[in-house]
Structure formats: structure tokens, C-alpha cells
Coordinates of C-alpha atoms and ligand atoms in Angstrom, one line a residue:
X18 CA 0.1 0.0 0.0
X19 CA 1.2 3.5 -1.0
X20 CA 1.7 6.4 1.3
X21 CA -0.8 9.0 1.6
X22 CA -0.4 12.4 3.7
X23 CA -3.1 14.5 5.1
X24 CA -2.8 17.6 7.0
X25 CA -4.5 20.8 7.7
X26 CA -5.1 24.0 9.6
X27 CA -8.0 26.0 10.9
X28 CA -8.5 29.2 8.9
X29 CA -8.7 31.6 11.9
X30 CA -5.8 33.9 10.9
X31 CA -2.7 34.1 8.7
X32 CA -0.1 31.5 9.5
X33 CA 2.9 32.4 11.3
X34 CA 6.5 31.1 11.7
X35 CA 5.5 28.7 14.3
X36 CA 3.1 27.0 11.8
X37 CA 6.1 27.1 9.2
X38 CA 8.6 25.2 11.5
X39 CA 6.0 23.2 13.2
X40 CA 4.6 21.5 10.1
X41 CA 4.5 23.6 6.9
X42 CA 8.1 23.3 5.9
X43 CA 8.0 19.7 6.4
X44 CA 5.0 19.2 4.4
X45 CA 6.8 21.0 1.5
X46 CA 9.8 18.8 1.8
X47 CA 7.7 15.7 1.9
X48 CA 5.9 16.9 -1.0
X49 CA 9.0 17.3 -3.0
X50 CA 10.4 13.8 -2.2
X51 CA 7.9 12.5 -4.4
X52 CA 7.4 9.4 -2.0
X53 CA 3.7 10.0 -1.6
X54 CA 1.1 8.6 -3.8
X55 CA -1.4 11.3 -2.7
X56 CA -1.1 14.5 -0.7
X57 CA -4.2 16.2 0.9
X58 CA -3.8 19.6 2.7
X59 CA -7.2 20.8 4.2
X60 CA -8.3 24.1 5.1
X61 CA -10.4 23.2 8.2
X62 CA -13.2 25.7 7.9
X63 CA -15.8 23.4 9.6
X64 CA -13.4 22.8 12.6
X65 CA -12.9 26.5 13.0
X66 CA -16.5 27.0 13.2
X67 CA -16.9 24.7 16.2
X68 CA -15.7 27.5 18.4
X69 CA -16.4 30.6 16.1
X70 CA -20.1 29.9 15.3
X71 CA -21.0 33.6 16.0
X72 CA -18.1 34.8 13.7
X73 CA -18.4 32.7 10.5
X74 CA -17.1 36.0 8.7
X75 CA -13.7 35.5 10.2
X76 CA -13.4 31.9 9.0
X77 CA -14.6 33.0 5.6
X78 CA -12.1 35.8 5.3
X79 CA -9.2 33.7 6.4
X80 CA -9.6 30.9 3.8
X81 CA -7.9 32.7 1.2
X82 CA -5.1 33.7 3.5
X83 CA -4.3 30.3 4.4
X84 CA -4.4 29.1 1.0
X85 CA -2.1 32.0 0.0
X86 CA 0.3 31.0 2.9
X87 CA 0.3 27.3 1.6
X88 CA 1.2 28.5 -1.9
X89 CA 3.8 30.8 -0.6
X90 CA 5.6 28.3 1.3
X91 CA 5.7 26.1 -1.8
X92 CA 2.8 23.8 -1.6
X93 CA 2.3 23.0 -5.2
X94 CA -1.2 22.2 -6.6
X95 CA 0.1 19.9 -9.0
X96 CA 1.5 17.7 -6.4
X97 CA -0.7 18.4 -3.4
X98 CA -4.5 18.6 -3.3
X99 CA -5.6 21.6 -1.3
X100 CA -9.2 21.6 -0.3
X101 CA -11.7 23.1 1.9
X102 CA -13.3 20.9 4.7
X103 CA -16.8 22.0 4.3
X104 CA -17.2 21.4 0.8
X105 CA -16.7 17.5 1.7
X106 CA -20.2 16.2 3.0
X107 CA -18.6 12.7 3.3
X108 CA -16.7 13.9 6.4
X109 CA -19.9 14.7 8.3
X110 CA -21.3 11.3 7.3
X111 CA -18.1 9.5 8.6
X112 CA -18.2 11.8 11.8
X113 CA -21.8 10.6 12.5
X114 CA -20.9 6.9 12.3
X115 CA -17.6 7.5 14.2
X116 CA -19.6 9.2 17.0
X117 CA -21.1 5.7 18.2
X118 CA -17.6 4.5 18.8
X119 CA -16.4 6.9 21.3
X120 CA -17.5 7.7 24.8
X121 CA -18.2 11.0 26.3
X122 CA -15.7 10.4 29.1
X123 CA -13.0 9.6 26.5
X124 CA -13.6 12.8 24.7
X125 CA -13.4 14.8 28.2
X126 CA -10.0 13.1 28.8
X127 CA -8.6 14.4 25.6
X128 CA -6.0 16.7 26.8
X129 CA -6.0 19.1 23.8
X130 CA -10.0 19.4 24.2
X131 CA -9.5 19.8 27.8
X132 CA -6.9 22.6 27.4
X133 CA -8.7 24.4 24.6
X134 CA -12.0 24.4 26.8
X135 CA -9.9 26.1 29.6
X136 CA -8.5 28.6 27.0
X137 CA -11.7 29.5 25.7
X138 CA -13.5 29.8 28.9
X139 CA -16.2 27.5 27.7
X140 CA -16.7 26.2 31.1
X141 CA -20.1 24.7 31.1
X142 CA -21.2 26.1 27.9
X143 CA -19.2 23.8 25.7
X144 CA -20.6 23.7 22.2
X145 CA -21.3 19.9 21.3
X146 CA -19.6 20.4 18.0
X147 CA -16.6 21.8 19.6
X148 CA -16.6 18.9 22.1
X149 CA -16.6 16.3 19.4
X150 CA -14.3 17.7 16.9
X151 CA -11.6 15.0 17.7
X152 CA -14.0 12.8 16.1
X153 CA -14.5 14.9 12.9
X154 CA -10.8 15.1 12.9
X155 CA -10.6 11.3 12.8
X156 CA -12.9 11.6 9.8
X157 CA -10.7 14.0 8.0
X158 CA -7.8 11.7 8.4
X159 CA -9.4 8.4 7.7
X160 CA -11.6 9.6 4.7
X161 CA -8.4 10.0 2.8
X162 CA -6.8 6.9 4.2
X163 CA -4.1 8.9 5.5
X164 CA -0.8 6.9 6.5
X165 CA 1.0 10.1 7.5
X166 CA -0.1 13.2 9.3
X167 CA 2.5 16.0 9.6
X168 CA 1.4 18.3 12.5
X169 CA 2.6 20.1 15.6
X170 CA 2.9 18.3 19.0
X171 CA -0.4 19.8 20.2
X172 CA -2.1 17.4 17.8
X173 CA -0.8 14.2 19.3
X174 CA -4.1 13.6 21.4
X175 CA -6.1 14.0 18.1
X176 CA -4.1 11.1 16.5
X177 CA -4.3 8.9 19.3
X178 CA -8.1 9.4 19.2
X179 CA -8.2 8.7 15.6
X180 CA -6.2 5.7 16.1
X181 CA -8.7 4.3 18.5
X182 CA -11.5 5.0 16.4
X183 CA -9.8 3.0 13.5
X184 CA -9.0 0.1 15.9
X185 CA -12.6 0.0 17.1
X186 CA -14.0 0.5 13.8
X187 CA -11.9 -2.4 12.1
X188 CA -12.6 -4.7 15.0
X189 CA -16.2 -4.5 14.8
X190 CA -16.8 -4.2 11.1
X191 CA -13.7 -5.7 9.7
X192 CA -10.5 -4.2 8.1
X193 CA -11.5 -1.0 6.4
X194 CA -9.7 2.0 7.9
X195 CA -6.1 2.8 8.0
X196 CA -4.1 3.7 11.1
X197 CA -2.3 7.1 10.6
X198 CA 1.3 7.7 12.0
X199 CA 1.9 11.3 13.3
X200 CA 5.1 13.0 12.0
X201 CA 6.5 15.5 14.6
X202 CA 9.3 17.8 13.7
X203 CA 12.7 16.3 14.3
X204 CA 14.0 19.5 15.5
X205 CA 12.9 20.2 19.1
X206 CA 12.9 24.1 18.8
X207 CA 10.2 23.5 16.1
X208 CA 8.0 21.3 18.6
X209 CA 6.6 24.3 19.9
X210 CA 8.1 27.6 18.9
X211 CA 7.4 30.3 21.8
X212 CA 6.3 33.8 20.7
X213 CA 8.3 36.7 20.3
X214 CA 7.7 37.6 24.1
X215 CA 8.8 34.1 25.1
X216 CA 5.2 32.9 26.0
X217 CA 4.5 29.5 25.1
X218 CA 1.4 30.6 23.0
X219 CA 1.4 32.6 19.9
X220 CA -1.5 34.6 19.2
X221 CA -2.8 37.6 17.4
X222 CA -4.0 39.3 20.5
X223 CA -0.7 39.0 22.2
X224 CA 0.9 40.7 19.2
X225 CA 3.8 38.1 19.6
X226 CA 4.0 36.3 16.2
X227 CA 6.0 36.8 13.1
X228 CA 3.5 36.1 10.2
X229 CA 4.8 34.4 7.0
X230 CA 3.5 37.4 5.1
X231 CA 5.2 39.9 7.3
X232 CA 7.0 42.9 5.8
X233 CA 10.7 43.2 6.3
X234 CA 10.3 46.4 8.8
X235 CA 8.0 44.5 11.0
X236 CA 10.1 41.4 11.3
X237 CA 13.1 43.4 12.2
X238 CA 10.8 45.4 14.8
X239 CA 9.7 42.1 16.2
X240 CA 13.1 40.6 16.3
X241 CA 14.8 43.5 17.9
X242 CA 12.1 43.5 20.7
X243 CA 12.3 39.7 21.4
X244 CA 12.5 38.2 24.9
X245 CA 16.0 37.2 25.8
X246 CA 17.6 36.5 29.3
X247 CA 16.4 39.0 31.6
X248 CA 19.6 38.6 33.7
X249 CA 22.0 39.4 30.8
X250 CA 22.3 43.0 31.3
X251 CA 25.9 43.9 30.2
X252 CA 27.6 42.6 27.3
X253 CA 30.2 40.9 29.7
X254 CA 27.7 39.0 31.6
X255 CA 27.2 35.4 31.1
X256 CA 24.0 34.7 29.4
X257 CA 21.5 31.8 29.5
X258 CA 20.4 30.0 26.4
X259 CA 17.3 28.3 28.3
X260 CA 14.0 30.1 27.6
X261 CA 16.0 32.6 25.5
X262 CA 13.7 33.2 22.7
X263 CA 16.2 34.6 20.2
X264 CA 18.3 31.3 20.5
X265 CA 15.2 29.2 20.3
X266 CA 14.4 30.7 17.1
X267 CA 17.9 30.3 15.8
X268 CA 17.8 26.7 16.7
X269 CA 14.5 26.6 14.6
X270 CA 15.6 28.6 11.6
X271 CA 19.7 28.8 11.4
X272 CA 21.4 27.0 8.6
X273 CA 25.1 26.8 8.7
X274 CA 25.5 28.7 5.5
X275 CA 24.0 31.7 7.2
X276 CA 27.3 32.1 9.5
X277 CA 29.4 32.6 6.4
X278 CA 26.8 35.1 4.9
X279 CA 26.0 37.1 8.0
X280 CA 28.1 36.3 11.0
X281 CA 31.6 35.0 9.6
X282 CA 33.3 35.4 13.1
X283 CA 31.6 32.2 13.9
X284 CA 31.7 28.8 12.2
X285 CA 28.3 27.7 13.7
X286 CA 25.5 28.0 16.3
X287 CA 27.5 26.0 19.0
X288 CA 30.4 28.6 18.9
X289 CA 27.9 31.3 18.9
X290 CA 26.2 29.9 22.0
X291 CA 29.3 29.1 23.8
X292 CA 30.5 32.8 23.5
X293 CA 27.1 33.9 25.0
X294 CA 27.1 31.8 28.0
X295 CA 30.8 32.7 28.5
X296 CA 29.8 36.4 28.4
X297 CA 31.0 39.1 26.1
X298 CA 28.4 38.7 23.5
X299 CA 25.7 41.4 23.4
X300 CA 21.9 40.6 22.8
X301 CA 21.8 43.1 20.0
X302 CA 24.5 41.2 17.8
X303 CA 22.5 38.0 18.1
X304 CA 19.5 39.8 17.4
X305 CA 20.8 41.3 14.3
X306 CA 22.0 37.9 13.2
X307 CA 18.5 36.4 13.8
X308 CA 16.9 39.2 11.9
X309 CA 19.2 38.4 8.8
X310 CA 18.4 34.7 9.1
X311 CA 14.7 35.3 9.3
X312 CA 14.7 38.0 6.4
X313 CA 16.5 35.4 4.4
X314 CA 13.9 32.6 5.1
X315 CA 10.8 34.7 4.7
X316 CA 11.6 36.9 1.7
X317 CA 11.1 34.1 -1.1
X318 CA 7.7 33.0 0.9
X319 CA 6.5 36.7 0.8
X320 CA 7.3 37.3 -2.7
X321 CA 5.7 34.1 -3.9
X322 CA 2.6 35.1 -1.9
X323 CA 2.5 38.6 -3.6
X324 CA 2.7 36.7 -6.9
X325 CA -0.4 34.6 -6.0
X326 CA -2.1 37.6 -4.5
X327 CA -2.3 39.2 -8.1
X328 CA -4.7 36.4 -9.2
X329 CA -7.1 35.5 -6.4
X330 CA -9.8 33.8 -8.6
X331 CA -7.1 31.3 -9.7
X332 CA -6.3 30.5 -6.1
X333 CA -10.1 29.9 -5.5
X334 CA -10.1 27.7 -8.6
X335 CA -7.1 25.7 -7.1
X336 CA -9.2 25.1 -4.1
X337 CA -12.3 24.1 -6.2
X338 CA -10.5 21.6 -8.2
X339 CA -8.9 20.2 -5.0
X340 CA -12.2 20.0 -3.3
X341 CA -13.6 18.0 -6.1
X342 CA -10.7 15.6 -6.0
X343 CA -10.9 15.3 -2.3
X344 CA -14.6 14.5 -2.4
X345 CA -14.3 11.8 -4.9
X346 CA -11.8 9.9 -2.6
X347 CA -13.8 10.6 0.5
X348 CA -16.8 9.1 -1.2
X349 CA -14.8 6.0 -2.1
X350 CA -14.1 5.6 1.7
X351 CA -17.5 6.2 2.7
X352 CA -18.7 3.8 0.3
X353 CA -16.1 1.1 1.9
X354 CA -17.4 2.0 5.2
X355 CA -20.9 1.6 4.5
X356 CA -20.3 -1.7 3.2
X357 CA -18.3 -2.9 5.9
X358 CA -21.2 -1.7 8.2
X359 CA -23.6 -3.4 5.9
X360 CA -25.8 -0.1 5.5
X361 CA -25.5 -0.2 1.8
X362 CA -28.8 -1.9 1.4
X363 CA -29.6 -0.9 -2.2
X364 CA -26.3 -2.6 -3.5
X365 CA -26.7 -5.6 -1.3
X366 CA -28.4 -8.0 -3.4
X367 CA -27.8 -10.8 -1.1
X368 CA -29.7 -9.0 1.6
X369 CA -32.5 -8.2 -1.0
X370 CA -32.6 -11.8 -1.9
X371 CA -32.5 -13.2 1.7
X372 CA -35.4 -11.0 2.6
X373 CA -37.5 -12.0 -0.2
X374 CA -36.8 -15.6 0.5
X375 CA -37.8 -15.1 4.2
X376 CA -41.0 -13.6 3.2
X377 CA -41.7 -16.3 0.6
X378 CA -41.2 -18.8 3.3
X379 CA -43.7 -16.8 5.5
X380 CA -46.3 -16.9 2.7
X381 CA -45.8 -20.7 2.0
X382 CA -46.4 -21.5 5.8
X383 CA -49.5 -19.2 5.8
X384 CA -50.8 -20.9 2.6
Ligands
LIG421 N1 -6.8 20.5 14.5 C1 -6.0 21.1 13.5 C2 -5.4 22.4 14.0 O1 -6.1 23.0 14.9 C3 -6.5 21.4 12.3 C4 -7.0 19.9 11.7 C5 -8.4 19.6 11.4 C6 -6.2 18.8 11.0 N2 -8.3 18.4 10.7 C7 -7.1 17.8 10.6 C8 -4.7 18.7 11.1 C9 -6.6 16.6 10.2 C10 -4.4 17.2 10.6 C11 -5.3 16.4 10.2 O2 -4.4 22.9 13.5

């Protein structure tokens, strides 16, 4: 059996560098290895609506932003099927059947759901759709028989839940669904990139993210105001790397060749780190280097985005074509699922014949 990749993002805002190192960059690399038979990248608008029911316009506006970010990063519509979740009704049907395989207490124990409920202050007013979104995410993944799901660490519990649903389905109805593997970033700095203020969570309201589409001046300003080591006051002071956002970003973004280009006094990141911990290396110098690195990384992305921005109808056309292809694949899986569950009554000639036979027997007895 071949390899199939599926992944997605909620369209609630532009994508930022955390999305990039956490998942997007990997997707593009995987896309370009050519080892996948099929690649699906989903804009999860229906999932975004589970906690934005009162603000559908936000979701609607951000679909194109996410699509542009995808294309900007190098996802290629010739190689990857980009589509919009809500346009695939089969996903709802699958979710409906999977709901019977999951208990309420299991959902309550899902760590991602738990923390998201807290974050959103839902308390006792949790929308049912939000509560059950891990089930719909299992539908997203299994509908495409995905073998590989490259996502951030926060999605681990979703993948666990999906695997459980697959096992349960297959054990009751026979081998039908494919168990997916999560693919986490191999670089630990990329597992959970902090905000520029050092806080674990990146959010628009905290103004602590660097967006992929960010202009050069804004990148510079955000890098220069980044959180470092608050005890590293004078240049001579020894500095700490742990919790030092500038170094975390360097761990995530720096490539060896950037030293030659922007900071030739050092061979590599280890040397730079050693000098910083020893003392005698000022924050500004490190920040200037990080700025150069980020500018180099983000410039081609921003430029590609601007090209696609010139032809927005074409981007919607990509999503439409992608959604059509995605739907036809999901429809095949739904057909398999219904066949396994034996709820494909009209295709089940055996059932029809057996029922006919049963009632003929009944009549024969009556006669
Ligand atoms: N939950 C993911 C997020 O918040 C988005 C998503 C929805 C997803 N369905 C998916 C990711 C299926 C991977 C696979 O970013």
C-alpha cells in the first residue's frame, strides 16, 4: 500500500513562523520527495466554526489567507491537493458513524480538548460540535486513508483518538480504515516555537507572532524587541540559553551557511552559544543575526505570496479543483465504510434476496 499524507489548519488567521517550522516546512519537503502517492492539505473551516459559530465571517475571510500561505511556502497544486473541509459532506457522514464508537468520558479526557476548553473559558457552555471535533478530525484523516499526518505536537492527542477509532471500527466491522502515523518535527525547537515575548502561546491578541507574510520592517522590529535572558544586562555578563527566545528561534531557523553570509566570526551556532554563555556577546548582535536569518527565510515566501495575490480567482479555482478531487476520494472511503457496516442496502443483492426468501417462506407457511 502506498503512502498518503493528510494535514490541515484552521483558517482563523494568517499563518505564522510557528506553523512554518512546526509543520508547513516539513509538508513541502515531503511533497518534494515524491514518495507520497497522494497529498491532501485541508483548510479546516468546519472545525474552525466549532468555536467560532458567532463569527463565520472571520473563518470565511481567512480561507484565502491560509491558501495563499500554503502556496507561498511552496505547496504545489500539481503535487498536493488543497481543499476546503466544508465542501466534503462525506466527512460529516463519517463523523456521524464514528460518534457511536467514542464515549463522552473519552472525549472529556482528551488533553487538547481539555486545554482548549480552559483557554476559551467555555466552562459549562461547551458547544457540542467543539466537544466532538476530535471525532470529526478522525473523519478528516481516515476519509483519505492517510498513512502520515505531519502536524505539531499539540495534535498528538487527536492522532491517538483517531487511532482508537480506527481500531474500534476495524475490530467491529472488519479491516476498512487505515491507522495513521503522526510525523512530528525532528528539531525540538520546532516542536513548539514560543511567541516573540517568550510566551508559549503565539496569538494575534498578544501581538507576539511573526507572520509568514510579514514585511521586512515588521520582522526587524519584532526580532529587536524579542525576549532574551533578563539577567543578561551587560555585554560581559554570561547569558542563559534556556528560555532565551532569540536562541530558540536560531535553533529553529538557522542553517550553517548563514554564518558565512551574515556572521563570519563564528563557524556555527554552537560557537555562538558558547560565547553567549561565557559572556562578552551582546543581545543586539545575536538579534541582528537572527533578523538576517529570518529575512532570508521569509523573503522568498513573501514574494511568492505576492505573485499569487495578483490572481485571487485562480487561487479559489485551485481550492475548487482540490475540493472536487478530495470529495471523490472521500466518497470512495464512505462507500467502503457503509459496505463494512452493511448499511449499503440497495447494493446488497444478497440482503434483498434473503429478505425476499424469508417472506416467501412466510407466505408458504400461511398458505
Ligand atoms: N486541528 C488542526 C489544528 O488545529 C486542524 C485539523 C483539522 C487537522 N483536521 C485535521 C490537522 C486533520 C491534521 C489532520 O491545526
